[in-house]
Each structure stands twice: as C-alpha cells, then as structure tokens.
GROMACS .gro file of C-alpha atoms in nm:
model
  242
    1MET     CA    1  11.823  15.499   6.453
    2THR     CA    2  11.929  15.868   6.491
    3GLY     CA    3  11.783  16.163   6.376
    4PHE     CA    4  12.079  16.479   6.271
    5LEU     CA    5  11.969  16.830   6.223
    6ASP     CA    6  12.244  17.001   6.007
    7SER     CA    7  12.259  17.339   6.013
    8PRO     CA    8  12.510  17.610   5.835
    9SER     CA    9  12.542  17.715   6.191
   10ARG     CA   10  12.409  17.698   6.568
   11ALA     CA   11  12.149  17.921   6.506
   12ALA     CA   12  11.841  17.699   6.568
   13GLU     CA   13  12.004  17.470   6.819
   14SER     CA   14  11.796  17.664   7.095
   15PHE     CA   15  11.482  17.640   6.924
   16TRP     CA   16  11.494  17.246   6.892
   17VAL     CA   17  11.612  17.249   7.249
   18ALA     CA   18  11.291  17.436   7.376
   19VAL     CA   19  11.103  17.238   7.131
   20THR     CA   20  11.237  16.892   7.249
   21GLY     CA   21  11.270  17.021   7.610
   22TRP     CA   22  11.599  16.820   7.624
   23SER     CA   23  11.951  16.955   7.704
   24LEU     CA   24  12.237  16.975   7.485
   25SER     CA   25  12.536  16.818   7.547
   26PRO     CA   26  12.894  16.912   7.524
   27ARG     CA   27  12.985  16.981   7.196
   28ARG     CA   28  13.207  16.741   6.990
   29GLY     CA   29  13.462  16.725   6.699
   30ALA     CA   30  13.761  16.913   6.574
   31GLY     CA   31  13.523  17.235   6.556
   32GLY     CA   32  13.274  17.172   6.809
   33GLU     CA   33  13.027  17.109   6.529
   34PHE     CA   34  12.858  16.841   6.712
   35ALA     CA   35  12.639  16.795   6.984
   36THR     CA   36  12.310  16.530   7.126
   37LEU     CA   37  11.971  16.636   7.243
   38VAL     CA   38  11.991  16.466   7.581
   39PRO     CA   39  11.650  16.308   7.704
   40PRO     CA   40  11.581  16.299   8.091
   41ASP     CA   41  11.526  15.942   8.060
   42GLY     CA   42  11.626  15.644   7.794
   43ASP     CA   43  11.895  15.689   7.507
   44ALA     CA   44  11.971  15.994   7.321
   45TYR     CA   45  11.824  15.951   6.953
   46LEU     CA   46  11.837  16.362   6.800
   47ARG     CA   47  12.159  16.513   6.704
   48VAL     CA   48  12.272  16.872   6.555
   49GLN     CA   49  12.551  16.921   6.343
   50VAL     CA   50  12.703  17.262   6.189
   51LEU     CA   51  12.797  17.185   5.825
   52ALA     CA   52  12.915  17.574   5.762
   53GLY     CA   53  12.818  17.680   5.385
   54ALA     CA   54  12.558  17.400   5.364
   55ALA     CA   55  12.182  17.444   5.323
   56PRO     CA   56  11.950  17.318   5.634
   57ARG     CA   57  11.870  16.948   5.615
   58THR     CA   58  11.818  16.627   5.793
   59HIS     CA   59  11.994  16.275   5.764
   60LEU     CA   60  11.965  15.973   5.942
   61ASP     CA   61  12.218  15.771   6.111
   62LEU     CA   62  12.163  15.378   6.143
   63HIS     CA   63  12.349  15.231   6.437
   64VAL     CA   64  12.457  14.855   6.343
   65GLU     CA   65  12.663  14.594   6.483
   66SER     CA   66  12.909  14.598   6.194
   67VAL     CA   67  12.946  14.885   5.957
   68PRO     CA   68  13.146  14.708   5.678
   69GLU     CA   69  12.887  14.427   5.666
   70ALA     CA   70  12.583  14.704   5.699
   71ALA     CA   71  12.798  14.884   5.397
   72ALA     CA   72  12.777  14.610   5.174
   73LEU     CA   73  12.417  14.554   5.232
   74ALA     CA   74  12.323  14.887   5.146
   75VAL     CA   75  12.533  14.905   4.845
   76GLY     CA   76  12.378  14.562   4.739
   77CYS     CA   77  12.040  14.713   4.781
   78GLY     CA   78  12.118  15.026   4.576
   79ALA     CA   79  12.322  15.233   4.770
   80SER     CA   80  12.608  15.461   4.705
   81VAL     CA   81  12.923  15.522   4.892
   82VAL     CA   82  13.000  15.880   4.932
   83SER     CA   83  13.292  15.854   5.232
   84ASP     CA   84  13.421  15.589   5.431
   85ASP     CA   85  13.698  15.621   5.713
   86GLY     CA   86  13.654  15.238   5.818
   87GLU     CA   87  13.433  15.341   6.116
   88LEU     CA   88  13.170  15.598   5.954
   89VAL     CA   89  13.052  15.550   5.639
   90ILE     CA   90  12.858  15.803   5.472
   91LEU     CA   91  12.585  15.643   5.195
   92ARG     CA   92  12.341  15.792   4.923
   93SER     CA   93  12.023  15.574   4.869
   94PRO     CA   94  11.887  15.485   4.545
   95ALA     CA   95  11.686  15.864   4.550
   96GLY     CA   96  11.956  16.029   4.645
   97VAL     CA   97  11.912  16.051   5.045
   98VAL     CA   98  12.183  16.043   5.271
   99PHE     CA   99  12.270  15.870   5.521
  100CYS     CA  100  12.531  15.706   5.797
  101LEU     CA  101  12.619  15.374   5.947
  102VAL     CA  102  12.802  15.392   6.273
  103PRO     CA  103  12.849  15.130   6.521
  104TRP     CA  104  12.591  15.056   6.778
  105HIS     CA  105  12.686  15.082   7.183
  106GLY     CA  106  12.407  14.909   7.308
  107GLU     CA  107  12.123  15.211   7.299
  108ALA     CA  108  11.799  15.042   7.313
  109ARG     CA  109  11.588  15.217   7.556
  110ARG     CA  110  11.307  15.466   7.424
  111PRO     CA  111  11.251  15.764   7.614
  112VAL     CA  112  10.916  15.828   7.769
  113PRO     CA  113  10.696  16.035   7.551
  114GLY     CA  114  10.550  16.330   7.669
  115GLY     CA  115  10.266  16.567   7.522
  116SER     CA  116  10.484  16.620   7.210
  117VAL     CA  117  10.786  16.404   7.067
  118VAL     CA  118  11.004  16.381   6.747
  119ASP     CA  119  10.921  16.025   6.696
  120GLN     CA  120  10.961  16.007   6.287
  121LEU     CA  121  11.171  16.093   5.993
  122CYS     CA  122  10.998  16.119   5.673
  123VAL     CA  123  11.170  16.003   5.351
  124ASP     CA  124  11.062  16.251   5.071
  125VAL     CA  125  11.081  16.076   4.750
  126PRO     CA  126  10.992  16.189   4.354
  127VAL     CA  127  10.687  15.969   4.259
  128ALA     CA  128  10.880  15.825   3.993
  129ALA     CA  129  11.168  15.662   4.230
  130PHE     CA  130  10.903  15.592   4.517
  131GLU     CA  131  10.891  15.225   4.471
  132VAL     CA  132  11.261  15.160   4.426
  133GLU     CA  133  11.330  15.371   4.748
  134ILE     CA  134  11.098  15.198   4.959
  135ARG     CA  135  11.186  14.839   4.875
  136PHE     CA  136  11.590  14.985   4.950
  137TRP     CA  137  11.463  15.115   5.325
  138ARG     CA  138  11.258  14.764   5.338
  139ALA     CA  139  11.524  14.577   5.248
  140LEU     CA  140  11.816  14.768   5.460
  141THR     CA  141  11.619  14.818   5.783
  142GLY     CA  142  11.442  14.455   5.767
  143TRP     CA  143  11.102  14.656   5.864
  144GLU     CA  144  10.791  14.549   5.715
  145ARG     CA  145  10.575  14.803   5.487
  146ARG     CA  146  10.229  14.899   5.571
  147PRO     CA  147   9.984  15.131   5.417
  148SER     CA  148   9.895  15.453   5.516
  149ASP     CA  149   9.527  15.605   5.512
  150LEU     CA  150   9.645  15.879   5.245
  151PRO     CA  151   9.802  15.741   4.913
  152GLU     CA  152  10.122  15.949   4.936
  153PHE     CA  153  10.252  15.772   5.224
  154GLU     CA  154  10.368  15.432   5.316
  155HIS     CA  155  10.496  15.334   5.647
  156LEU     CA  156  10.784  15.091   5.765
  157GLU     CA  157  10.705  14.910   6.080
  158ARG     CA  158  10.996  14.998   6.317
  159GLY     CA  159  11.159  14.762   6.554
  160ALA     CA  160  11.104  14.700   6.917
  161GLY     CA  161  11.242  15.000   7.140
  162MET     CA  162  11.316  15.202   6.823
  163PRO     CA  163  11.237  15.565   6.899
  164LEU     CA  164  11.196  15.697   6.549
  165LYS     CA  165  10.981  15.565   6.301
  166LEU     CA  166  11.038  15.555   5.901
  167LEU     CA  167  10.775  15.703   5.677
  168VAL     CA  168  10.809  15.727   5.312
  169GLN     CA  169  10.631  16.006   5.114
  170ARG     CA  170  10.538  16.072   4.747
  171VAL     CA  171  10.657  16.431   4.675
  172GLY     CA  172  10.626  16.677   4.342
  173SER     CA  173  10.970  16.772   4.381
  174PRO     CA  174  11.253  16.641   4.209
  175VAL     CA  175  11.495  16.593   4.510
  176ALA     CA  176  11.484  16.356   4.764
  177GLY     CA  177  11.541  16.411   5.130
  178LEU     CA  178  11.435  16.376   5.507
  179HIS     CA  179  11.257  16.577   5.759
  180VAL     CA  180  11.138  16.553   6.093
  181ASP     CA  181  10.794  16.454   6.245
  182LEU     CA  182  10.631  16.531   6.549
  183ALA     CA  183  10.316  16.344   6.721
  184CYS     CA  184  10.164  16.567   6.991
  185VAL     CA  185   9.798  16.551   7.159
  186ASP     CA  186   9.717  16.893   7.028
  187VAL     CA  187   9.838  17.020   6.700
  188ASP     CA  188   9.729  17.360   6.712
  189ALA     CA  189   9.864  17.444   7.070
  190GLU     CA  190  10.174  17.253   6.936
  191VAL     CA  191  10.214  17.470   6.665
  192ALA     CA  192  10.153  17.784   6.865
  193ARG     CA  193  10.425  17.696   7.103
  194HIS     CA  194  10.645  17.610   6.797
  195VAL     CA  195  10.572  17.979   6.622
  196ALA     CA  196  10.644  18.141   6.983
  197LEU     CA  197  10.972  17.989   6.980
  198GLY     CA  198  11.043  18.121   6.645
  199ALA     CA  199  10.920  17.880   6.363
  200ALA     CA  200  10.719  17.999   6.100
  201VAL     CA  201  10.422  17.827   5.954
  202VAL     CA  202  10.441  17.693   5.549
  203ARG     CA  203  10.120  17.526   5.511
  204ARG     CA  204   9.837  17.359   5.721
  205VAL     CA  205   9.649  17.055   5.639
  206PRO     CA  206   9.336  17.046   5.861
  207GLY     CA  207   9.334  16.735   6.094
  208GLN     CA  208   9.640  16.576   5.989
  209TRP     CA  209   9.952  16.803   6.002
  210THR     CA  210  10.119  17.132   5.986
  211THR     CA  211  10.435  17.216   5.808
  212LEU     CA  212  10.678  17.461   5.961
  213ARG     CA  213  11.035  17.615   5.925
  214ASP     CA  214  11.276  17.639   6.204
  215PRO     CA  215  11.482  17.938   6.265
  216VAL     CA  216  11.778  17.816   5.998
  217GLY     CA  217  11.442  17.738   5.753
  218ARG     CA  218  11.466  17.360   5.793
  219GLU     CA  219  11.083  17.228   5.691
  220TYR     CA  220  10.922  16.977   5.991
  221CYS     CA  221  10.578  16.895   6.072
  222VAL     CA  222  10.374  16.892   6.385
  223THR     CA  223  10.136  16.579   6.319
  224ALA     CA  224   9.782  16.501   6.465
  225ARG     CA  225   9.934  16.138   6.533
  226LEU     CA  226   9.939  16.104   6.941
  227PRO     CA  227  10.268  16.002   7.085
  228SER     CA  228  10.281  15.617   7.140
  229PRO     CA  229  10.314  15.505   7.494
  230LEU     CA  230  10.592  15.290   7.593
  231PRO     CA  231  10.488  14.907   7.678
  232GLY     CA  232  10.275  14.922   7.979
  233SER     CA  233  10.221  15.287   7.986
  234PRO     CA  234   9.884  15.478   7.958
  235SER     CA  235   9.809  15.624   7.637
  236PRO     CA  236   9.785  16.010   7.671
  237LYS     CA  237   9.456  16.173   7.618
  238SER     CA  238   9.384  16.320   7.264
  239VAL     CA  239   9.299  16.694   7.276
  240GLY     CA  240   9.370  16.761   6.893
  241GLY     CA  241   9.300  16.543   6.585
  242ALA     CA  242   9.340  16.154   6.565
   0.00000   0.00000   0.00000
C-alpha cells in the first residue's frame, strides 16, 4: 500500500522531504507531476502528485498481482470505477474515498523506522456510512478489524511487511477522505519540528495526537503511538505519550 500526497503545486514537497528525512526521486509523468519519497532502506511507500487546480488531499494505492481481478473484487464489495486505462484503475469506496489499483512489483521490505515515521492512513468516514465503509476495506484488503481504545476509531490489522496501517474514523463531516498519521517518540518535540518546517497547528488532543496543516493546507496528525520496530529490532524508547 502506498500513500499519495496530492497537491495543487509543488509547494509542500520540500516540507515532506524534511519531515520524513527521505530524498525526492526524479520526476515522472508527462508534466513531471509525480515523484517518490525514497527512504534510505526498504521499499518506498509515500509519493507526491501535482493536481493543478485541485484541493490538497491524500489518496492510497493498493499494489495487487492482478489489477482486473482486484477491480472486480472492489466493485463487488461496493466501489465504483472512476477510470480504467487497463493498468491503473481509479475507484471510489462506498463512502467516496478515492483510491487506485496498480500492479505490484514485489515491494515487500518495510523501511526501518526512526524517531518518527509516516506509518498510518486514516479513513475519515461520516458516522452514517461507517459500518458499510469499514466492511468494504475489510473485504478488499483481507485485514481483520480490531477495536480501538477510543470509540470513534477501528483498526484494520496490516499484513506482514506492510509499511502503512489503516485506521477508520467516524467523523462529523458529511465528506469522506483520508489523512496521514505519524508515529513518534515525543509528540511535543515532533510538533515543534513540523511547525519550524512550515506546518500550522490545528488542534491538540493531549496525550493522543496533534492535528496540523502542511504548507498547502492538507491536514495530517502527529500521534503518541510509538513507531513499530521491525521484527527482531529493539523498540524505541518512549519519551512522549503512549
């Protein structure tokens, strides 16, 4: 699974390079609209895209062995096809979340996490659509549901080697969407680092998370979850909230 940061311009790209500590790949696409954030180890799973004139958003790509078979499964589970060029299929979930199906090229190595890491995509779903939406993602990914300590959230347990988790959240907004979450060892220090890089604080939930806006206005969260170590690696020491 890959997270995509879609923006009306390149204005936030240097911000995300600084936040992750990763490098930006050479640009791709007819207009140079695509680039990848490349970690120093493991397979890349975070990319940027320029969508001129569009509002900033986050979307996800699911990398699959057979795009046509996965598209048929997604439609059978309740998705609708936006476009299909034979290799890339763009769809909307039952609640309206945009995602893509793309070919899998053997990516399987999760990068080693540091003191902070983008490790989760949160699906924000209107309350009335929540049950249908989480059943859709459960059926499409095959990942099991797991309750959260907070009633508005439910987890989908990621498969082995997956760099990104999926969290599904009940929200008061009538519009569904996605946002990026970071895990870190010290929320206050991490938030201060992001603000110094150009982010703005939207709201704080002490001991849980802080919501910020990046330089193009896209909301994301810095959470008090510790970065999950790779199997056999020591856990990072907790400095902030648990």
